[in-house]
């Protein structure tokens, strides 16, 4: 888990002239005391085809960092035109706002920037040599690209693993699914043999009982008893089915009520958490070097 979390970035002067300074209002939260300062950087991507034209516009050390929510203003100079190809001055480019702790970057925010003239005529027919005084930049602040990295903090003995450790011994273990399938086959075979034997014995007993019964009167009486018994069983089975259906319907209604209750509780807890978070936020004083 990251000890420092970026909560928000607000660009104060946007849009602005191309040669104006960048101004960011940065809000972050620190969960535990830090031994070192945070380093913030702003990088301007001068060309989409090569990283040689990237410029670090400014860097800032912020600290000591108090535990809680902190806010500060980060200003950076405009890019050096001499380091940007003439064909890359106008159009869309990228700026990168990053933060590092102990030379380890843990968050990066990228913004698209559109550089164009302040009137349509010059945009439709731009001069051969860019007129910087007429160029304005517009940072697409509504669509930032945020990337977070797991790093080692003061309270951790070692950096978190990027991938799960290899487990070669797990490949040598017999697959549980194969053994489980074999046990099922053996169990089914035993049940089939046992069921056939029981069925044959039951048939033999029924045949023997039939030989002992004699006379049409006995047969008629047994038929009447069997019919009466079948009617009672049918009545009982129908009654039990209706009871089962009612119980199932009752259980289904209970599940729906429970699900609704859980959603309601979660929504209430979320609203309460937001209000508590908004009320509990406080701005700490940070030292800017």
PDB file of C-alpha atoms in Angstrom:
ATOM      1  CA  UNK A   1       0.000   0.000   0.000  1.00  0.00           C
ATOM      2  CA  UNK A   2       1.264   3.466  -0.884  1.00  0.00           C
ATOM      3  CA  UNK A   3       2.058   5.697   2.083  1.00  0.00           C
ATOM      4  CA  UNK A   4       1.413   8.835   0.001  1.00  0.00           C
ATOM      5  CA  UNK A   5      -1.741   9.087  -2.122  1.00  0.00           C
ATOM      6  CA  UNK A   6      -2.379  11.803  -4.690  1.00  0.00           C
ATOM      7  CA  UNK A   7      -5.876  13.173  -4.082  1.00  0.00           C
ATOM      8  CA  UNK A   8      -6.140  15.875  -6.748  1.00  0.00           C
ATOM      9  CA  UNK A   9      -4.341  18.218  -9.124  1.00  0.00           C
ATOM     10  CA  UNK A  10      -5.822  21.536 -10.223  1.00  0.00           C
ATOM     11  CA  UNK A  11      -4.297  23.674 -12.990  1.00  0.00           C
ATOM     12  CA  UNK A  12      -4.732  27.272 -11.902  1.00  0.00           C
ATOM     13  CA  UNK A  13      -3.889  29.109 -15.152  1.00  0.00           C
ATOM     14  CA  UNK A  14      -5.507  27.258 -18.017  1.00  0.00           C
ATOM     15  CA  UNK A  15      -5.671  28.160 -20.851  1.00  0.00           C
ATOM     16  CA  UNK A  16      -2.664  30.477 -20.855  1.00  0.00           C
ATOM     17  CA  UNK A  17      -0.032  31.968 -23.195  1.00  0.00           C
ATOM     18  CA  UNK A  18       2.611  29.534 -24.362  1.00  0.00           C
ATOM     19  CA  UNK A  19       5.426  31.309 -22.483  1.00  0.00           C
ATOM     20  CA  UNK A  20       3.469  31.618 -19.187  1.00  0.00           C
ATOM     21  CA  UNK A  21       4.425  29.622 -16.116  1.00  0.00           C
ATOM     22  CA  UNK A  22       2.585  26.421 -15.218  1.00  0.00           C
ATOM     23  CA  UNK A  23       0.747  26.560 -11.905  1.00  0.00           C
ATOM     24  CA  UNK A  24      -0.578  23.423 -10.180  1.00  0.00           C
ATOM     25  CA  UNK A  25      -2.462  23.118  -6.918  1.00  0.00           C
ATOM     26  CA  UNK A  26      -1.584  19.638  -5.638  1.00  0.00           C
ATOM     27  CA  UNK A  27      -3.401  17.843  -2.823  1.00  0.00           C
ATOM     28  CA  UNK A  28      -2.092  14.597  -1.352  1.00  0.00           C
ATOM     29  CA  UNK A  29      -2.467  12.496   1.776  1.00  0.00           C
ATOM     30  CA  UNK A  30       0.317  11.009   3.903  1.00  0.00           C
ATOM     31  CA  UNK A  31      -0.551   8.017   6.098  1.00  0.00           C
ATOM     32  CA  UNK A  32       2.608   7.861   8.246  1.00  0.00           C
ATOM     33  CA  UNK A  33       5.687  10.011   8.987  1.00  0.00           C
ATOM     34  CA  UNK A  34       8.375  10.133   6.302  1.00  0.00           C
ATOM     35  CA  UNK A  35      12.104  10.400   6.894  1.00  0.00           C
ATOM     36  CA  UNK A  36      12.806  12.202   3.626  1.00  0.00           C
ATOM     37  CA  UNK A  37      11.198  14.829   1.378  1.00  0.00           C
ATOM     38  CA  UNK A  38       8.980  14.297  -1.651  1.00  0.00           C
ATOM     39  CA  UNK A  39      10.366  15.402  -5.009  1.00  0.00           C
ATOM     40  CA  UNK A  40       7.902  16.743  -7.588  1.00  0.00           C
ATOM     41  CA  UNK A  41       8.877  17.229 -11.240  1.00  0.00           C
ATOM     42  CA  UNK A  42       7.244  18.641 -14.364  1.00  0.00           C
ATOM     43  CA  UNK A  43       8.476  17.372 -17.733  1.00  0.00           C
ATOM     44  CA  UNK A  44       7.591  18.787 -21.170  1.00  0.00           C
ATOM     45  CA  UNK A  45       7.638  16.350 -24.097  1.00  0.00           C
ATOM     46  CA  UNK A  46       9.130  18.357 -26.944  1.00  0.00           C
ATOM     47  CA  UNK A  47       8.707  15.744 -29.682  1.00  0.00           C
ATOM     48  CA  UNK A  48       6.530  12.716 -30.232  1.00  0.00           C
ATOM     49  CA  UNK A  49       9.255  10.903 -32.167  1.00  0.00           C
ATOM     50  CA  UNK A  50      12.230  11.240 -29.804  1.00  0.00           C
ATOM     51  CA  UNK A  51      12.816  11.625 -26.070  1.00  0.00           C
ATOM     52  CA  UNK A  52      15.907  13.763 -26.724  1.00  0.00           C
ATOM     53  CA  UNK A  53      13.713  16.864 -26.792  1.00  0.00           C
ATOM     54  CA  UNK A  54      12.103  16.217 -23.385  1.00  0.00           C
ATOM     55  CA  UNK A  55      12.646  19.029 -20.887  1.00  0.00           C
ATOM     56  CA  UNK A  56      12.452  19.008 -17.118  1.00  0.00           C
ATOM     57  CA  UNK A  57      10.764  22.361 -16.572  1.00  0.00           C
ATOM     58  CA  UNK A  58      11.181  22.395 -12.793  1.00  0.00           C
ATOM     59  CA  UNK A  59      11.557  20.219  -9.691  1.00  0.00           C
ATOM     60  CA  UNK A  60      10.551  20.866  -6.089  1.00  0.00           C
ATOM     61  CA  UNK A  61      11.340  19.230  -2.744  1.00  0.00           C
ATOM     62  CA  UNK A  62       8.448  19.227  -0.273  1.00  0.00           C
ATOM     63  CA  UNK A  63       8.963  18.335   3.384  1.00  0.00           C
ATOM     64  CA  UNK A  64       8.906  17.490   6.177  1.00  0.00           C
ATOM     65  CA  UNK A  65       5.540  15.911   5.463  1.00  0.00           C
ATOM     66  CA  UNK A  66       3.005  15.860   8.312  1.00  0.00           C
ATOM     67  CA  UNK A  67       0.576  12.978   8.556  1.00  0.00           C
ATOM     68  CA  UNK A  68      -2.787  13.850   6.997  1.00  0.00           C
ATOM     69  CA  UNK A  69      -3.982  15.833   3.988  1.00  0.00           C
ATOM     70  CA  UNK A  70      -1.530  18.392   2.552  1.00  0.00           C
ATOM     71  CA  UNK A  71      -1.816  21.000  -0.195  1.00  0.00           C
ATOM     72  CA  UNK A  72       0.715  23.234  -1.958  1.00  0.00           C
ATOM     73  CA  UNK A  73       1.262  25.252  -5.159  1.00  0.00           C
ATOM     74  CA  UNK A  74       3.796  24.023  -7.704  1.00  0.00           C
ATOM     75  CA  UNK A  75       5.040  26.517 -10.323  1.00  0.00           C
ATOM     76  CA  UNK A  76       7.216  25.651 -13.304  1.00  0.00           C
ATOM     77  CA  UNK A  77       8.712  27.703 -16.129  1.00  0.00           C
ATOM     78  CA  UNK A  78       7.589  27.386 -19.731  1.00  0.00           C
ATOM     79  CA  UNK A  79       9.679  25.197 -22.053  1.00  0.00           C
ATOM     80  CA  UNK A  80      12.804  26.431 -23.832  1.00  0.00           C
ATOM     81  CA  UNK A  81      11.952  26.965 -27.498  1.00  0.00           C
ATOM     82  CA  UNK A  82      15.539  26.276 -28.563  1.00  0.00           C
ATOM     83  CA  UNK A  83      15.175  22.656 -27.473  1.00  0.00           C
ATOM     84  CA  UNK A  84      11.919  22.090 -29.367  1.00  0.00           C
ATOM     85  CA  UNK A  85      11.895  21.385 -33.129  1.00  0.00           C
ATOM     86  CA  UNK A  86      10.156  24.172 -35.045  1.00  0.00           C
ATOM     87  CA  UNK A  87       7.661  21.731 -36.537  1.00  0.00           C
ATOM     88  CA  UNK A  88       6.724  20.474 -33.041  1.00  0.00           C
ATOM     89  CA  UNK A  89       5.897  23.823 -31.401  1.00  0.00           C
ATOM     90  CA  UNK A  90       2.315  23.903 -32.647  1.00  0.00           C
ATOM     91  CA  UNK A  91      -0.066  21.005 -32.221  1.00  0.00           C
ATOM     92  CA  UNK A  92      -0.618  18.450 -29.473  1.00  0.00           C
ATOM     93  CA  UNK A  93       2.069  17.421 -27.001  1.00  0.00           C
ATOM     94  CA  UNK A  94       2.280  16.026 -23.438  1.00  0.00           C
ATOM     95  CA  UNK A  95       3.368  17.238 -19.995  1.00  0.00           C
ATOM     96  CA  UNK A  96       4.197  14.827 -17.160  1.00  0.00           C
ATOM     97  CA  UNK A  97       3.806  15.652 -13.462  1.00  0.00           C
ATOM     98  CA  UNK A  98       5.604  13.069 -11.318  1.00  0.00           C
ATOM     99  CA  UNK A  99       6.473  12.534  -7.670  1.00  0.00           C
ATOM    100  CA  UNK A 100       9.303  10.468  -6.190  1.00  0.00           C
ATOM    101  CA  UNK A 101      10.409   9.414  -2.749  1.00  0.00           C
ATOM    102  CA  UNK A 102      14.068   8.583  -2.166  1.00  0.00           C
ATOM    103  CA  UNK A 103      14.663   8.676  -5.963  1.00  0.00           C
ATOM    104  CA  UNK A 104      11.835   6.169  -6.515  1.00  0.00           C
ATOM    105  CA  UNK A 105       8.913   7.408  -8.614  1.00  0.00           C
ATOM    106  CA  UNK A 106       5.542   6.278  -7.251  1.00  0.00           C
ATOM    107  CA  UNK A 107       3.012   8.396  -9.191  1.00  0.00           C
ATOM    108  CA  UNK A 108       2.885  10.088 -12.608  1.00  0.00           C
ATOM    109  CA  UNK A 109       0.139  12.235 -14.118  1.00  0.00           C
ATOM    110  CA  UNK A 110       0.138  12.911 -17.853  1.00  0.00           C
ATOM    111  CA  UNK A 111      -1.807  15.675 -19.624  1.00  0.00           C
ATOM    112  CA  UNK A 112      -2.320  16.406 -23.301  1.00  0.00           C
ATOM    113  CA  UNK A 113      -1.493  19.996 -24.265  1.00  0.00           C
ATOM    114  CA  UNK A 114      -2.761  21.707 -27.415  1.00  0.00           C
ATOM    115  CA  UNK A 115      -0.703  24.664 -28.684  1.00  0.00           C
ATOM    116  CA  UNK A 116      -2.380  26.848 -31.290  1.00  0.00           C
ATOM    117  CA  UNK A 117      -2.760  30.476 -32.342  1.00  0.00           C
ATOM    118  CA  UNK A 118      -5.330  32.713 -30.746  1.00  0.00           C
ATOM    119  CA  UNK A 119      -7.253  33.270 -34.016  1.00  0.00           C
ATOM    120  CA  UNK A 120      -8.593  30.992 -36.732  1.00  0.00           C
ATOM    121  CA  UNK A 121      -6.898  32.796 -39.628  1.00  0.00           C
ATOM    122  CA  UNK A 122      -3.416  32.042 -38.297  1.00  0.00           C
ATOM    123  CA  UNK A 123      -4.412  28.480 -37.487  1.00  0.00           C
ATOM    124  CA  UNK A 124      -5.699  27.962 -41.038  1.00  0.00           C
ATOM    125  CA  UNK A 125      -2.605  29.562 -42.598  1.00  0.00           C
ATOM    126  CA  UNK A 126       0.193  29.467 -39.995  1.00  0.00           C
ATOM    127  CA  UNK A 127       3.319  31.536 -40.701  1.00  0.00           C
ATOM    128  CA  UNK A 128       6.529  29.775 -41.622  1.00  0.00           C
ATOM    129  CA  UNK A 129       8.167  30.888 -38.371  1.00  0.00           C
ATOM    130  CA  UNK A 130       5.946  30.477 -35.292  1.00  0.00           C
ATOM    131  CA  UNK A 131       4.957  33.698 -33.541  1.00  0.00           C
ATOM    132  CA  UNK A 132       5.151  32.654 -29.896  1.00  0.00           C
ATOM    133  CA  UNK A 133       3.412  35.774 -28.629  1.00  0.00           C
ATOM    134  CA  UNK A 134       0.233  34.668 -30.411  1.00  0.00           C
ATOM    135  CA  UNK A 135       0.414  31.010 -29.362  1.00  0.00           C
ATOM    136  CA  UNK A 136      -1.779  29.823 -26.506  1.00  0.00           C
ATOM    137  CA  UNK A 137      -1.662  26.500 -24.716  1.00  0.00           C
ATOM    138  CA  UNK A 138      -4.666  24.567 -23.492  1.00  0.00           C
ATOM    139  CA  UNK A 139      -4.097  21.679 -21.080  1.00  0.00           C
ATOM    140  CA  UNK A 140      -6.780  18.972 -21.235  1.00  0.00           C
ATOM    141  CA  UNK A 141      -7.140  18.853 -17.471  1.00  0.00           C
ATOM    142  CA  UNK A 142     -10.374  16.840 -17.597  1.00  0.00           C
ATOM    143  CA  UNK A 143      -8.651  13.749 -18.985  1.00  0.00           C
ATOM    144  CA  UNK A 144      -5.411  13.045 -17.081  1.00  0.00           C
ATOM    145  CA  UNK A 145      -3.592   9.725 -17.327  1.00  0.00           C
ATOM    146  CA  UNK A 146      -2.536   8.621 -13.833  1.00  0.00           C
ATOM    147  CA  UNK A 147       0.059   5.855 -13.368  1.00  0.00           C
ATOM    148  CA  UNK A 148       1.051   4.507  -9.952  1.00  0.00           C
ATOM    149  CA  UNK A 149       4.119   2.446  -9.053  1.00  0.00           C
ATOM    150  CA  UNK A 150       4.763   0.229  -6.028  1.00  0.00           C
ATOM    151  CA  UNK A 151       7.933   1.300  -4.209  1.00  0.00           C
ATOM    152  CA  UNK A 152       9.695   0.668  -0.897  1.00  0.00           C
ATOM    153  CA  UNK A 153       8.725   3.033   1.929  1.00  0.00           C
ATOM    154  CA  UNK A 154      10.361   3.619   5.315  1.00  0.00           C
ATOM    155  CA  UNK A 155       8.155   1.127   7.156  1.00  0.00           C
ATOM    156  CA  UNK A 156       8.810  -1.735   4.717  1.00  0.00           C
ATOM    157  CA  UNK A 157      11.798  -4.048   4.907  1.00  0.00           C
ATOM    158  CA  UNK A 158      11.880  -4.749   1.179  1.00  0.00           C
ATOM    159  CA  UNK A 159      10.230  -3.523  -1.991  1.00  0.00           C
ATOM    160  CA  UNK A 160       6.977  -5.292  -2.939  1.00  0.00           C
ATOM    161  CA  UNK A 161       7.278  -8.043  -5.521  1.00  0.00           C
ATOM    162  CA  UNK A 162       6.052  -7.092  -8.973  1.00  0.00           C
ATOM    163  CA  UNK A 163       5.211 -10.694  -9.864  1.00  0.00           C
ATOM    164  CA  UNK A 164       4.308 -13.781  -7.774  1.00  0.00           C
ATOM    165  CA  UNK A 165       7.375 -15.891  -6.845  1.00  0.00           C
ATOM    166  CA  UNK A 166       8.077 -18.981  -8.923  1.00  0.00           C
ATOM    167  CA  UNK A 167       7.019 -22.308  -7.391  1.00  0.00           C
ATOM    168  CA  UNK A 168       8.728 -25.165  -9.285  1.00  0.00           C
ATOM    169  CA  UNK A 169       7.786 -27.725  -6.580  1.00  0.00           C
ATOM    170  CA  UNK A 170       4.098 -27.150  -7.348  1.00  0.00           C
ATOM    171  CA  UNK A 171       4.506 -28.701 -10.817  1.00  0.00           C
ATOM    172  CA  UNK A 172       5.693 -32.020  -9.324  1.00  0.00           C
ATOM    173  CA  UNK A 173       2.598 -32.466  -7.152  1.00  0.00           C
ATOM    174  CA  UNK A 174      -0.064 -34.828  -8.521  1.00  0.00           C
ATOM    175  CA  UNK A 175      -3.136 -33.091  -9.852  1.00  0.00           C
ATOM    176  CA  UNK A 176      -5.965 -33.233  -7.297  1.00  0.00           C
ATOM    177  CA  UNK A 177      -8.559 -33.287 -10.054  1.00  0.00           C
ATOM    178  CA  UNK A 178      -7.239 -36.601 -11.446  1.00  0.00           C
ATOM    179  CA  UNK A 179      -7.266 -38.342  -8.065  1.00  0.00           C
ATOM    180  CA  UNK A 180     -10.684 -36.947  -7.243  1.00  0.00           C
ATOM    181  CA  UNK A 181     -12.087 -38.231 -10.562  1.00  0.00           C
ATOM    182  CA  UNK A 182     -10.690 -41.731  -9.949  1.00  0.00           C
ATOM    183  CA  UNK A 183     -12.271 -41.850  -6.496  1.00  0.00           C
ATOM    184  CA  UNK A 184     -15.627 -40.864  -7.976  1.00  0.00           C
ATOM    185  CA  UNK A 185     -15.416 -43.653 -10.593  1.00  0.00           C
ATOM    186  CA  UNK A 186     -14.647 -46.271  -7.925  1.00  0.00           C
ATOM    187  CA  UNK A 187     -17.510 -45.029  -5.739  1.00  0.00           C
ATOM    188  CA  UNK A 188     -19.991 -45.173  -8.621  1.00  0.00           C
ATOM    189  CA  UNK A 189     -18.906 -48.736  -9.481  1.00  0.00           C
ATOM    190  CA  UNK A 190     -19.400 -49.900  -5.872  1.00  0.00           C
ATOM    191  CA  UNK A 191     -22.795 -48.211  -5.647  1.00  0.00           C
ATOM    192  CA  UNK A 192     -23.903 -49.806  -8.930  1.00  0.00           C
ATOM    193  CA  UNK A 193     -22.937 -53.301  -7.728  1.00  0.00           C
ATOM    194  CA  UNK A 194     -24.582 -52.809  -4.300  1.00  0.00           C
ATOM    195  CA  UNK A 195     -27.761 -51.350  -5.794  1.00  0.00           C
ATOM    196  CA  UNK A 196     -28.222 -54.277  -8.220  1.00  0.00           C
ATOM    197  CA  UNK A 197     -27.859 -56.831  -5.399  1.00  0.00           C
ATOM    198  CA  UNK A 198     -30.393 -55.051  -3.196  1.00  0.00           C
ATOM    199  CA  UNK A 199     -32.809 -54.752  -6.084  1.00  0.00           C
ATOM    200  CA  UNK A 200     -32.593 -58.499  -6.869  1.00  0.00           C
ATOM    201  CA  UNK A 201     -33.204 -59.430  -3.201  1.00  0.00           C
ATOM    202  CA  UNK A 202     -36.239 -57.141  -3.050  1.00  0.00           C
ATOM    203  CA  UNK A 203     -37.689 -58.717  -6.200  1.00  0.00           C
ATOM    204  CA  UNK A 204     -37.205 -62.213  -4.741  1.00  0.00           C
ATOM    205  CA  UNK A 205     -39.016 -61.236  -1.535  1.00  0.00           C
ATOM    206  CA  UNK A 206     -41.932 -59.758  -3.508  1.00  0.00           C
ATOM    207  CA  UNK A 207     -42.265 -62.931  -5.599  1.00  0.00           C
ATOM    208  CA  UNK A 208     -42.273 -65.096  -2.459  1.00  0.00           C
ATOM    209  CA  UNK A 209     -44.992 -62.994  -0.847  1.00  0.00           C
ATOM    210  CA  UNK A 210     -47.114 -63.265  -3.975  1.00  0.00           C
ATOM    211  CA  UNK A 211     -46.972 -67.080  -3.848  1.00  0.00           C
ATOM    212  CA  UNK A 212     -48.280 -67.094  -0.246  1.00  0.00           C
ATOM    213  CA  UNK A 213     -51.397 -65.046  -1.047  1.00  0.00           C
ATOM    214  CA  UNK A 214     -54.404 -67.047  -2.345  1.00  0.00           C
ATOM    215  CA  UNK A 215     -58.061 -66.422  -3.159  1.00  0.00           C
ATOM    216  CA  UNK A 216     -59.825 -63.660  -5.044  1.00  0.00           C
ATOM    217  CA  UNK A 217     -61.183 -62.128  -1.816  1.00  0.00           C
ATOM    218  CA  UNK A 218     -57.728 -61.556  -0.434  1.00  0.00           C
ATOM    219  CA  UNK A 219     -56.589 -60.079  -3.740  1.00  0.00           C
ATOM    220  CA  UNK A 220     -59.581 -57.650  -3.839  1.00  0.00           C
ATOM    221  CA  UNK A 221     -59.042 -56.558  -0.247  1.00  0.00           C
ATOM    222  CA  UNK A 222     -55.363 -55.937  -0.876  1.00  0.00           C
ATOM    223  CA  UNK A 223     -56.216 -53.921  -3.994  1.00  0.00           C
ATOM    224  CA  UNK A 224     -58.651 -51.729  -2.047  1.00  0.00           C
ATOM    225  CA  UNK A 225     -56.069 -51.144   0.675  1.00  0.00           C
ATOM    226  CA  UNK A 226     -53.402 -50.298  -1.882  1.00  0.00           C
ATOM    227  CA  UNK A 227     -55.747 -47.836  -3.646  1.00  0.00           C
ATOM    228  CA  UNK A 228     -56.644 -46.167  -0.367  1.00  0.00           C
ATOM    229  CA  UNK A 229     -52.991 -45.971   0.564  1.00  0.00           C
ATOM    230  CA  UNK A 230     -52.100 -44.500  -2.823  1.00  0.00           C
ATOM    231  CA  UNK A 231     -54.776 -41.809  -2.446  1.00  0.00           C
ATOM    232  CA  UNK A 232     -53.429 -40.840   0.971  1.00  0.00           C
ATOM    233  CA  UNK A 233     -49.878 -40.695  -0.329  1.00  0.00           C
ATOM    234  CA  UNK A 234     -50.937 -38.546  -3.268  1.00  0.00           C
ATOM    235  CA  UNK A 235     -52.813 -36.178  -0.954  1.00  0.00           C
ATOM    236  CA  UNK A 236     -49.843 -35.986   1.383  1.00  0.00           C
ATOM    237  CA  UNK A 237     -47.394 -35.505  -1.472  1.00  0.00           C
ATOM    238  CA  UNK A 238     -49.514 -32.717  -3.000  1.00  0.00           C
ATOM    239  CA  UNK A 239     -49.795 -31.054   0.393  1.00  0.00           C
ATOM    240  CA  UNK A 240     -46.052 -31.322   0.971  1.00  0.00           C
ATOM    241  CA  UNK A 241     -45.350 -29.910  -2.492  1.00  0.00           C
ATOM    242  CA  UNK A 242     -47.547 -26.882  -1.760  1.00  0.00           C
ATOM    243  CA  UNK A 243     -45.778 -26.410   1.547  1.00  0.00           C
ATOM    244  CA  UNK A 244     -42.396 -26.685  -0.153  1.00  0.00           C
ATOM    245  CA  UNK A 245     -43.432 -24.116  -2.759  1.00  0.00           C
ATOM    246  CA  UNK A 246     -44.636 -21.744  -0.064  1.00  0.00           C
ATOM    247  CA  UNK A 247     -41.409 -22.218   1.854  1.00  0.00           C
ATOM    248  CA  UNK A 248     -39.341 -21.605  -1.296  1.00  0.00           C
ATOM    249  CA  UNK A 249     -41.315 -18.461  -2.053  1.00  0.00           C
ATOM    250  CA  UNK A 250     -40.826 -17.291   1.515  1.00  0.00           C
ATOM    251  CA  UNK A 251     -37.097 -17.974   1.327  1.00  0.00           C
ATOM    252  CA  UNK A 252     -36.812 -16.128  -2.011  1.00  0.00           C
ATOM    253  CA  UNK A 253     -38.508 -13.062  -0.552  1.00  0.00           C
ATOM    254  CA  UNK A 254     -36.121 -13.150   2.388  1.00  0.00           C
ATOM    255  CA  UNK A 255     -33.085 -13.201   0.079  1.00  0.00           C
ATOM    256  CA  UNK A 256     -34.376 -10.206  -1.821  1.00  0.00           C
ATOM    257  CA  UNK A 257     -34.984  -8.329   1.400  1.00  0.00           C
ATOM    258  CA  UNK A 258     -31.496  -9.212   2.585  1.00  0.00           C
ATOM    259  CA  UNK A 259     -29.924  -8.078  -0.663  1.00  0.00           C
ATOM    260  CA  UNK A 260     -31.830  -4.832  -0.535  1.00  0.00           C
ATOM    261  CA  UNK A 261     -30.783  -4.387   3.058  1.00  0.00           C
ATOM    262  CA  UNK A 262     -27.153  -4.960   2.192  1.00  0.00           C
ATOM    263  CA  UNK A 263     -27.305  -2.427  -0.637  1.00  0.00           C
ATOM    264  CA  UNK A 264     -28.971   0.086   1.597  1.00  0.00           C
ATOM    265  CA  UNK A 265     -26.445  -0.454   4.357  1.00  0.00           C
ATOM    266  CA  UNK A 266     -23.525  -0.167   1.944  1.00  0.00           C
ATOM    267  CA  UNK A 267     -24.930   3.019   0.428  1.00  0.00           C
ATOM    268  CA  UNK A 268     -25.504   4.494   3.876  1.00  0.00           C
ATOM    269  CA  UNK A 269     -21.990   3.537   4.942  1.00  0.00           C
ATOM    270  CA  UNK A 270     -20.530   5.073   1.739  1.00  0.00           C
ATOM    271  CA  UNK A 271     -22.378   8.374   2.286  1.00  0.00           C
ATOM    272  CA  UNK A 272     -21.348   8.430   5.946  1.00  0.00           C
ATOM    273  CA  UNK A 273     -17.722   7.697   4.964  1.00  0.00           C
ATOM    274  CA  UNK A 274     -17.682  10.518   2.415  1.00  0.00           C
ATOM    275  CA  UNK A 275     -19.104  12.999   4.914  1.00  0.00           C
ATOM    276  CA  UNK A 276     -16.649  11.876   7.575  1.00  0.00           C
ATOM    277  CA  UNK A 277     -13.750  12.094   5.090  1.00  0.00           C
ATOM    278  CA  UNK A 278     -14.792  15.570   3.973  1.00  0.00           C
ATOM    279  CA  UNK A 279     -15.122  16.737   7.581  1.00  0.00           C
ATOM    280  CA  UNK A 280     -11.932  15.041   8.742  1.00  0.00           C
ATOM    281  CA  UNK A 281      -9.671  16.498   6.060  1.00  0.00           C
ATOM    282  CA  UNK A 282      -7.195  19.052   7.323  1.00  0.00           C
ATOM    283  CA  UNK A 283      -4.441  20.877   5.561  1.00  0.00           C
ATOM    284  CA  UNK A 284      -0.977  20.332   6.972  1.00  0.00           C
ATOM    285  CA  UNK A 285       1.786  22.895   6.744  1.00  0.00           C
ATOM    286  CA  UNK A 286       4.611  21.755   4.472  1.00  0.00           C
ATOM    287  CA  UNK A 287       8.023  23.264   3.940  1.00  0.00           C
ATOM    288  CA  UNK A 288       9.022  23.926   0.336  1.00  0.00           C
ATOM    289  CA  UNK A 289      12.742  23.954  -0.362  1.00  0.00           C
TER     290      UNK A 289
END
